[in-house]
Short mmCIF file of C-alpha atoms and ligand atoms in Angstrom, two decimals:
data_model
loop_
_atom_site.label_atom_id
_atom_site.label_comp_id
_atom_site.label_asym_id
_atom_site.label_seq_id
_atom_site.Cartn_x
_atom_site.Cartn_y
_atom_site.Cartn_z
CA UNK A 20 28.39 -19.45 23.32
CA UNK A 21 30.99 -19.10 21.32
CA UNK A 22 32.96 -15.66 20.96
CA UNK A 23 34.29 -16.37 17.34
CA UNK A 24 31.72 -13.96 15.18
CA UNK A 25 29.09 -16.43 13.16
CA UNK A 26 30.40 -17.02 9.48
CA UNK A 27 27.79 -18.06 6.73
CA UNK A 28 28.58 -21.33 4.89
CA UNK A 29 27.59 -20.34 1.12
CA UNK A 30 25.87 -22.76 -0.96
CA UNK A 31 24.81 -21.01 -4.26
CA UNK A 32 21.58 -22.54 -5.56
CA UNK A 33 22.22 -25.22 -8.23
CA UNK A 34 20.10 -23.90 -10.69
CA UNK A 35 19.24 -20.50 -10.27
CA UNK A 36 16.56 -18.98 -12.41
CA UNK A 37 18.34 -18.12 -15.85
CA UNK A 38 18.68 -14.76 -16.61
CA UNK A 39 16.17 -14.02 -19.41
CA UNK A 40 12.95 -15.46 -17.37
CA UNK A 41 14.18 -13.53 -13.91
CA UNK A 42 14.03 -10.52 -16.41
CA UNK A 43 10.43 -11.23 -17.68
CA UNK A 44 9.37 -12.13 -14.31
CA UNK A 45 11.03 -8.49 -12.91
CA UNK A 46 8.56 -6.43 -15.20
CA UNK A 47 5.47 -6.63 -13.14
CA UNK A 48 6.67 -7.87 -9.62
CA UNK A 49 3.46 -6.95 -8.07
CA UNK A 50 3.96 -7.06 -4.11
CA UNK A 51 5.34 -10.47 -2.50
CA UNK A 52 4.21 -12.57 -5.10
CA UNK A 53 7.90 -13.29 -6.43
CA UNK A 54 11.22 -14.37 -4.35
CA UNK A 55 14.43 -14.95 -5.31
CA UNK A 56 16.69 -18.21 -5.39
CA UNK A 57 18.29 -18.01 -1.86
CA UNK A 58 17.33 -17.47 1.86
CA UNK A 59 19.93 -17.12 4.77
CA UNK A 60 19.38 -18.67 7.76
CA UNK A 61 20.75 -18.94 11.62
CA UNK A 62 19.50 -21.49 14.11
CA UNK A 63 19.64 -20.86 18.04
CA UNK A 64 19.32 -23.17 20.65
CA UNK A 65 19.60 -22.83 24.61
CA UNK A 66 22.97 -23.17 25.45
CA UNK A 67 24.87 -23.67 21.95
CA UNK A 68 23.18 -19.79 21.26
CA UNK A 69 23.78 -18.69 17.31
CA UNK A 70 24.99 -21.37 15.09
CA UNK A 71 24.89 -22.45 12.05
CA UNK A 72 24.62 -19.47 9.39
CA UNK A 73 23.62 -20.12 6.15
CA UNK A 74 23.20 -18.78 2.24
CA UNK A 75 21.90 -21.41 0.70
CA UNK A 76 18.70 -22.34 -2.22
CA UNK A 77 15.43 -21.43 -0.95
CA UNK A 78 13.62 -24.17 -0.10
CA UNK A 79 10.45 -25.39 2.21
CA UNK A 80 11.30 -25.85 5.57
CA UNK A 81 10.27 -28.67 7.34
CA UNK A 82 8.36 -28.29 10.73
CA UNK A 83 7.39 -31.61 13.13
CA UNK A 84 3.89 -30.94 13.82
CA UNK A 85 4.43 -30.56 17.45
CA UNK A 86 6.67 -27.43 16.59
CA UNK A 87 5.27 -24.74 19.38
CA UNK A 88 5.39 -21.55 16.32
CA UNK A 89 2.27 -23.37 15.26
CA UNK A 90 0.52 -23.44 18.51
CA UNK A 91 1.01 -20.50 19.89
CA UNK A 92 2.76 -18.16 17.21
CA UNK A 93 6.15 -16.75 19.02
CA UNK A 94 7.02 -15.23 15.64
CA UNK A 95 8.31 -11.94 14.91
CA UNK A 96 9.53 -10.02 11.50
CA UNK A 97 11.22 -7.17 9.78
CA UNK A 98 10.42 -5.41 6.50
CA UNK A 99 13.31 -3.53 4.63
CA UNK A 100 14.14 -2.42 1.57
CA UNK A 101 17.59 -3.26 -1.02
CA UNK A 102 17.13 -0.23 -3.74
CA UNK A 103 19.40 -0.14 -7.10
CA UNK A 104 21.34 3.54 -6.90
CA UNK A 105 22.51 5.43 -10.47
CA UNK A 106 25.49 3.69 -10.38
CA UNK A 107 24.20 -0.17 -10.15
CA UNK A 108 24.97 -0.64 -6.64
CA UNK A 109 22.82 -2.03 -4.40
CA UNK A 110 21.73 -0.20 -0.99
CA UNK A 111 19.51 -0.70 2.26
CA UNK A 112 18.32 2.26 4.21
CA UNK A 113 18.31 2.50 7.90
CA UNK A 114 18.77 -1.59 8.38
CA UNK A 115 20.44 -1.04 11.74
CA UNK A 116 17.45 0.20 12.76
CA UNK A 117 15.41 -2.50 11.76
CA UNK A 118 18.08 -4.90 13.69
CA UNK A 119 17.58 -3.10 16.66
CA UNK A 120 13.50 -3.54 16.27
CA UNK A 121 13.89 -6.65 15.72
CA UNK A 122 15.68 -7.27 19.01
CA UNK A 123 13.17 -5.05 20.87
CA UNK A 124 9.81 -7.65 19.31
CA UNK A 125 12.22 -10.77 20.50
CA UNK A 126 12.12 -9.60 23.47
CA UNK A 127 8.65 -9.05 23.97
CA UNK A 128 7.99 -12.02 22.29
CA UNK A 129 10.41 -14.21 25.31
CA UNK A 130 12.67 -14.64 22.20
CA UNK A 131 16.05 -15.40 21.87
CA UNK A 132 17.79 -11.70 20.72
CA UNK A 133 20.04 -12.11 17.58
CA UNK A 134 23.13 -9.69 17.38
CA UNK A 135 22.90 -6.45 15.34
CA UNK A 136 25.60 -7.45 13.27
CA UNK A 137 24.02 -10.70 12.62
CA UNK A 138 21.05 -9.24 11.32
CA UNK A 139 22.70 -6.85 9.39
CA UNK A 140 25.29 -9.20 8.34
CA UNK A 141 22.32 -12.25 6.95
CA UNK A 142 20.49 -9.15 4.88
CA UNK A 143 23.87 -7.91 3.39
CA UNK A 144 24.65 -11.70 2.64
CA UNK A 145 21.03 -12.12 0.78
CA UNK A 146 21.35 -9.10 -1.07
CA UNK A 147 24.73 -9.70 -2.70
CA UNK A 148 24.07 -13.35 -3.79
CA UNK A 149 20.76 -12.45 -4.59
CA UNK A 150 21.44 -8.47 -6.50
CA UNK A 151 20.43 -9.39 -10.03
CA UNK A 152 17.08 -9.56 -8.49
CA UNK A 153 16.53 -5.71 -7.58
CA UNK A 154 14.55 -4.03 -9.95
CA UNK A 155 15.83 -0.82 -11.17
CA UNK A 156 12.47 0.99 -11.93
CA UNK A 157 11.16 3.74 -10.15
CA UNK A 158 8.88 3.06 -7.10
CA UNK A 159 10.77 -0.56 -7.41
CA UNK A 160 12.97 -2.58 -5.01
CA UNK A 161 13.89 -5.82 -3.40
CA UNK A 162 11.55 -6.08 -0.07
CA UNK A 163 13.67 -7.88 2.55
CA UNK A 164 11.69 -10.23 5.30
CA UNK A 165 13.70 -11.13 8.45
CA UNK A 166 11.52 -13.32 10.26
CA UNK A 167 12.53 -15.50 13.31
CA UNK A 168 10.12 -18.71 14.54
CA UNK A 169 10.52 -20.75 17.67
CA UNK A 170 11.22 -24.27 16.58
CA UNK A 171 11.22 -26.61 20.29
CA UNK A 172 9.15 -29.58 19.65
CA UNK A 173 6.83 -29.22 22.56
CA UNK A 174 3.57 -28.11 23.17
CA UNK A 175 4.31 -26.50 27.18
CA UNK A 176 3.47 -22.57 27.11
CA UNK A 177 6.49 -21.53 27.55
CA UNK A 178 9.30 -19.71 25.95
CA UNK A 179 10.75 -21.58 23.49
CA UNK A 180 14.42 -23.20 23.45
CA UNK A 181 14.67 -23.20 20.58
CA UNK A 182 14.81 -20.93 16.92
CA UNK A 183 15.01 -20.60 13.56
CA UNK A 184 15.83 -16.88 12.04
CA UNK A 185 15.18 -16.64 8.47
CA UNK A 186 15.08 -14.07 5.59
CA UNK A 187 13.06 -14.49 2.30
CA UNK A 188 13.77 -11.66 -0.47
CA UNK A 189 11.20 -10.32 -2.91
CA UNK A 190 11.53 -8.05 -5.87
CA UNK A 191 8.44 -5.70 -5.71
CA UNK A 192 6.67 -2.60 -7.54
CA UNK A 193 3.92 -0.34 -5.62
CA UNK A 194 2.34 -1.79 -2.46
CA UNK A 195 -1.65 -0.66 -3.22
CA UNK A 196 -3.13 -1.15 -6.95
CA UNK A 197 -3.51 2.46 -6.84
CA UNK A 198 -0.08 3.11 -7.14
CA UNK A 199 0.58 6.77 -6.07
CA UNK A 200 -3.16 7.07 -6.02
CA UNK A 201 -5.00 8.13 -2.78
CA UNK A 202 -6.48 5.33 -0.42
CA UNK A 203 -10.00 5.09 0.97
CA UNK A 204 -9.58 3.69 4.84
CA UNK A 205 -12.21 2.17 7.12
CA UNK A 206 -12.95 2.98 10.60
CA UNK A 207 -12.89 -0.25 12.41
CA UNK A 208 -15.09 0.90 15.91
CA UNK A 209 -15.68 -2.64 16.99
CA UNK A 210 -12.12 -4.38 16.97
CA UNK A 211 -9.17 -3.17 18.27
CA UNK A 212 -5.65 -4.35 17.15
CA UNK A 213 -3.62 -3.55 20.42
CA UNK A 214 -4.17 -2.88 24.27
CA UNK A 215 -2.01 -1.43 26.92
CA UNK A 216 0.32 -3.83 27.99
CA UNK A 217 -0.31 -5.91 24.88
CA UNK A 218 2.13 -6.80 21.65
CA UNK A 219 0.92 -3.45 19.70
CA UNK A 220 4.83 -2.53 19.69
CA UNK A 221 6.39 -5.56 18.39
CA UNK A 222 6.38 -6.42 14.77
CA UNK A 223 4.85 -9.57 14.95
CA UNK A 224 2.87 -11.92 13.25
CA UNK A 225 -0.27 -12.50 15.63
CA UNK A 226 -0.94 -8.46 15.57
CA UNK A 227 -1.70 -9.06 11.84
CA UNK A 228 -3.69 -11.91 12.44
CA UNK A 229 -6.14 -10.22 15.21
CA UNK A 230 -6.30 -7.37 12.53
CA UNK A 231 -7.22 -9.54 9.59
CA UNK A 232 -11.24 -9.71 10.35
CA UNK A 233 -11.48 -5.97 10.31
CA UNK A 234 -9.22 -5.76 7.22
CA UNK A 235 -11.57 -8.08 5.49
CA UNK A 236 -14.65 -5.91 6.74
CA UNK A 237 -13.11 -2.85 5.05
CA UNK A 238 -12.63 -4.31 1.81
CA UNK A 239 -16.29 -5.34 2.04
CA UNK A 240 -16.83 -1.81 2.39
CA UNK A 241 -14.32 -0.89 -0.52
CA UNK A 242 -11.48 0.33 1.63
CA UNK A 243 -7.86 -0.43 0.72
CA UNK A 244 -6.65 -0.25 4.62
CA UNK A 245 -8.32 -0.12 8.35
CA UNK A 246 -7.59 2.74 10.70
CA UNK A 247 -7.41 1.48 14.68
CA UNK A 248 -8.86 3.05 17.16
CA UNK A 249 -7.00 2.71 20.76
CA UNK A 250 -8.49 -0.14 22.76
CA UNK A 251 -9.90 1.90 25.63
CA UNK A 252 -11.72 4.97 24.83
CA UNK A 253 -12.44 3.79 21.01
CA UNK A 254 -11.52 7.40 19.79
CA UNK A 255 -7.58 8.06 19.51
CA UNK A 256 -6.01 6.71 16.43
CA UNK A 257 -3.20 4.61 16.63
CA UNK A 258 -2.32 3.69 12.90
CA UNK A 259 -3.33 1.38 10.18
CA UNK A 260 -3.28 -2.52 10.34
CA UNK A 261 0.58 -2.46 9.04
CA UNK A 262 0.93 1.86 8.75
CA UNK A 263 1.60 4.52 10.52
CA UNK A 264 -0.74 7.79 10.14
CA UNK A 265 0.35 11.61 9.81
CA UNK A 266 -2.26 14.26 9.57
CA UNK A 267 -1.62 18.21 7.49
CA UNK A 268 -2.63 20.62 8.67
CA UNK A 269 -3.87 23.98 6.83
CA UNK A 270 -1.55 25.94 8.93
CA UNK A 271 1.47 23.88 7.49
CA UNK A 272 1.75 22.04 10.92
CA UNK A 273 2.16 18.30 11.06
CA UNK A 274 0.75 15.57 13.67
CA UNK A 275 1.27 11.67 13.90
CA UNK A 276 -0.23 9.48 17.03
CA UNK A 277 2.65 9.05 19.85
CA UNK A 278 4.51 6.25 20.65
CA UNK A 279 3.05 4.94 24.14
CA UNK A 280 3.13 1.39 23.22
CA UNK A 281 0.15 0.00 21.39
CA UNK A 282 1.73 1.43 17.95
CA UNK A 283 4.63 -0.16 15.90
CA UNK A 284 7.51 2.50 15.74
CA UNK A 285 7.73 3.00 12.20
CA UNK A 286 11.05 3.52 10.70
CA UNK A 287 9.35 5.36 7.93
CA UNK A 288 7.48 7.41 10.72
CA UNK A 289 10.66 8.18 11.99
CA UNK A 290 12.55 9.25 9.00
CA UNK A 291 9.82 11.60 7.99
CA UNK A 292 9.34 13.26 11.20
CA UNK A 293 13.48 13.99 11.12
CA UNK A 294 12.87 15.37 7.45
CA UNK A 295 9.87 17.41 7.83
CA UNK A 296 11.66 19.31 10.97
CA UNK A 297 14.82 19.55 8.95
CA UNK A 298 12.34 21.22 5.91
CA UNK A 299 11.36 23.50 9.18
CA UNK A 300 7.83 21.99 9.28
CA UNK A 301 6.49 21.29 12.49
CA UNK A 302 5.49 18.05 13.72
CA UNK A 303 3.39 17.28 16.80
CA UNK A 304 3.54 13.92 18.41
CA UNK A 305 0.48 14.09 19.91
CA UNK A 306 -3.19 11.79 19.70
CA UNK A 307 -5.90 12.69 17.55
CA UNK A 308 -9.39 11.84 17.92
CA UNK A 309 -11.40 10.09 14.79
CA UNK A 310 -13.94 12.84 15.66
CA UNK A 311 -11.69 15.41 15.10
CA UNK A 312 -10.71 14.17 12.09
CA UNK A 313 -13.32 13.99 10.75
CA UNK A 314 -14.69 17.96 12.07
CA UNK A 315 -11.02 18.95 11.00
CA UNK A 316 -11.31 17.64 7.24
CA UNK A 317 -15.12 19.21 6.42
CA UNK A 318 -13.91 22.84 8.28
CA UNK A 319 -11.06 22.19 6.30
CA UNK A 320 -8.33 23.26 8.94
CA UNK A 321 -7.18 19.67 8.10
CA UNK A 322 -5.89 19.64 4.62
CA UNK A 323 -4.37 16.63 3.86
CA UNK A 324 -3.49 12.62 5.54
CA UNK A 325 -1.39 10.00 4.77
CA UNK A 326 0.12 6.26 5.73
CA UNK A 327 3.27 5.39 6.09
CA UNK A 328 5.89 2.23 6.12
CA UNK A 329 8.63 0.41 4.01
CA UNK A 330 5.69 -1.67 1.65
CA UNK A 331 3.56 1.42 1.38
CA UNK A 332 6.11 4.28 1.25
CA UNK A 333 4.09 7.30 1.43
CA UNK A 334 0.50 6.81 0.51
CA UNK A 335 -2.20 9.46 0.43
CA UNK A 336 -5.37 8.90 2.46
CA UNK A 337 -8.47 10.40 0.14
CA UNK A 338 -11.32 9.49 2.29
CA UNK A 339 -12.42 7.48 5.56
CA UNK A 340 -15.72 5.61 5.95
CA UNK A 341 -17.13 3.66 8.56
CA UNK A 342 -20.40 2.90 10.22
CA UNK A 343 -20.41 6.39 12.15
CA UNK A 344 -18.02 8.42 9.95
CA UNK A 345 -17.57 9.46 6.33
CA UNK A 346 -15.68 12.11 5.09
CA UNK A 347 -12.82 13.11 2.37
CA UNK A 348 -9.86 15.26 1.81
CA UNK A 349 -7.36 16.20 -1.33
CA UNK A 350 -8.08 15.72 -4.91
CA UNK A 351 -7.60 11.86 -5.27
CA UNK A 352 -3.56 12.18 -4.80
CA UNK A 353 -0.58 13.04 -2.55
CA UNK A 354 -1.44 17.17 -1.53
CA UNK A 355 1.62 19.36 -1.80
CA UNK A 356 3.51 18.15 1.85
CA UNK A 357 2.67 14.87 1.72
CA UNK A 358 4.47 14.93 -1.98
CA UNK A 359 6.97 16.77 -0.21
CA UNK A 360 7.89 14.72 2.23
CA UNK A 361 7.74 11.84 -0.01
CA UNK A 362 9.89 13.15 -2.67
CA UNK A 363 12.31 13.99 -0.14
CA UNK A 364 12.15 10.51 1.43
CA UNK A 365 12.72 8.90 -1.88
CA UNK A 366 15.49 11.03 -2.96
CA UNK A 367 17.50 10.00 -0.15
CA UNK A 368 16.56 6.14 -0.59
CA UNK A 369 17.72 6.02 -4.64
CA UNK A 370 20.69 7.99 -3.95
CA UNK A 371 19.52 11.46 -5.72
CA UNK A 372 20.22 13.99 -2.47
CA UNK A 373 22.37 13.91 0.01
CA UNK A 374 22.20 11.29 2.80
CA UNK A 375 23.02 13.89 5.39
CA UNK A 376 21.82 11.39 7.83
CA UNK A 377 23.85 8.47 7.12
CA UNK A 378 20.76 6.39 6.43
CA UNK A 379 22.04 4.41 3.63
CA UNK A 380 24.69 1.29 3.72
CA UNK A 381 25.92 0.13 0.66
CA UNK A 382 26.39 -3.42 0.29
CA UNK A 383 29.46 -3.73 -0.88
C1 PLP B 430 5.97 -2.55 9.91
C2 PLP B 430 4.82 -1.78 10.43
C3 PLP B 430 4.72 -0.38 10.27
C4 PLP B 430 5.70 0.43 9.46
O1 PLP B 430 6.99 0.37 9.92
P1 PLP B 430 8.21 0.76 8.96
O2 PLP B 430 9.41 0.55 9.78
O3 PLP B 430 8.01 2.17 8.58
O4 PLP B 430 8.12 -0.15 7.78
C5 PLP B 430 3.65 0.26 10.86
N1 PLP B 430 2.70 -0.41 11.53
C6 PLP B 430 2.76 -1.76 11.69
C7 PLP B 430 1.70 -2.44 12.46
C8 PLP B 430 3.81 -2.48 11.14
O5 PLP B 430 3.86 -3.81 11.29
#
């Protein structure tokens, strides 16, 4: 491999969508229904490593059929966020972060590992050609989706030689139709999303697809979201099919499911347990039985619950169904800590209060 660092070859697209219509199209993004004109892209291949860096139109790719992503789905992403700040720049919180994730799912994926600064480098690259598509409205921004497919033509289970690292960009508003509005979540008791041992930590596609079935179940039941239970005793919650979970308590106290492998580390997760202890709240890493939950929420020692992740921000749970539970908590919307917390969050992401953690890098 070469020791030079990568530079992208720029090719702006040819005709871009004009200004007016990107501005009619920005009023109601909806979420990931609308991209933007470019992608970047890097291609890796057993002993040339990363090569080949590119800006350039967004366009279809073109797979051979034999291409092993389609057999047996070594394919990994990343969600971030680009927000607009006061003064028009454009920002992405905690993508370093996501860079490191993203090496950390390659690798239990039998990946090839792209560079931080590669990562970091392709999203700052998309962003800048790409800045006239961030929406500046509140609860608006431009989702970023690193993604990275193994491309060998072959169809031998193995690890890949081969891959193609990609990132799409997508102007969107709020993640649920409610908006702010609480959630209703189903209790999936007969499938699990991740064992011991399994994929549960990587952020990759073929989770999603093993929790699509139970997904579709809830919405049959009128649930926005599934809660997982863990794969072995069927009680502990782990999170939702793309969320993490934190639970109020009446005491003040918070408590989010630990991190022992079946559960994607949330950046989000992450970034609100620093702020809550910095607020002087506690916050237990420890499990928490669906049970419990649901004894907690009727003696009302558990006051309020909510999801968590890039897409969903900070999303209030209101009540939890499934075929042996049913119960609610709050009023419909966010209770006072989980508005809190997501205030506080939000401040820091649109450049209101202080980013005492150095969260934020400005694209420049
Ligand atoms: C991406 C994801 C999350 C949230 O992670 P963030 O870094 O906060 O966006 C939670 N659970 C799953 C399964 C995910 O894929």
């Amino acid at each position: 491999m070469s020791n030079n660092p990568l530079s992208f070859a720029i090719t702006p697209h040819a005709e871009p969508v004009a200004a007016d219509e990107r501005a009619s199209r920005l009023q109601d993004p909806g979420f990931g229904r609308l991209f933007t004109d470019h992608m970047a892209t890097i291609r890796y291949s057993e002993g040339k490593g990363w090569h080949d860096a590119r800006i350039e139109a967004r366009a279809d790719l073109k797979l051979n059929p034999s291409t092993l992503v389609l057999h047996y789905a070594q394919e990994i992403f990343e969600g971030l966020k680009a927000y607009r700040l006061p003064d028009g720049s454009a920002t992405l919180f905690r993508p370093d972060a996501n860079a490191r994730r993203f090496r950390n799912s390659a690798a239990r994926l039998a990946m090839a590992q792209l560079p931080e600064e590669l990562f970091i480098e392709s999203v700052e690259q998309l962003v800048r050609i790409d800045r006239e598509w961030i929406p500046s409205a509140e609860g608006a921004s431009l989702y970023l989706r690193p993604f990275m497919i193994s491309t060998e033509v072959a169809l031998g289970t193995k690890p890949s030689t081969d891959y193609l690292y990609c990132v799409i960009a997508s102007p969107v508003g709020a993640y649920f139709k409610s908006g702010a509005g609480a959630v209703t979540i189903w209790v999936s008791d007969n499938y699990t999303r991740a064992a011991p041992g399994g994929t549960g930590d990587a952020k990759c596609g073929g989770n999603y697809a093993a929790s699509l079935l139970a997904q579709a179940e809830g919405q049959k039941q009128g649930c926005e979201q599934v809660v997982f239970l863990d794969a072995v005793e069927r009680r502990w919650i782990e999170e939702l099919g793309g969320m993490n979970v934190f639970f109020v308590f009446a005491d003040g106290t918070l408590q989010t499911p630990p991190l022992t492998g079946t559960i994607l580390p949330g950046i989000t997760r992450d970034s609100l347990i620093t702020l809550a202890r910095g607020l002087g709240l506690t916050v237990r890493e420890e499990p928490y039985s669906i049970d419990q939950w649901q004894a907690d929420a009727q003696s009302g020692k558990l006051t309020e619950a909510f999801a968590c992740g890039t897409a969903a921000v900070v999303t209030p749970i209101g009540e939890v169904k499934g075929r042996k539970h049913g119960f609610k908590m709050g009023e419909g919307q966010a209770g006072p800590v989980t508005q809190r917390l997501k205030t506080a969050l939000l401040d820091i992401q649109r450049g209101r209060s202080a980013d005492t953690h150095n969260w934020l890098r400005k694209v420049k």
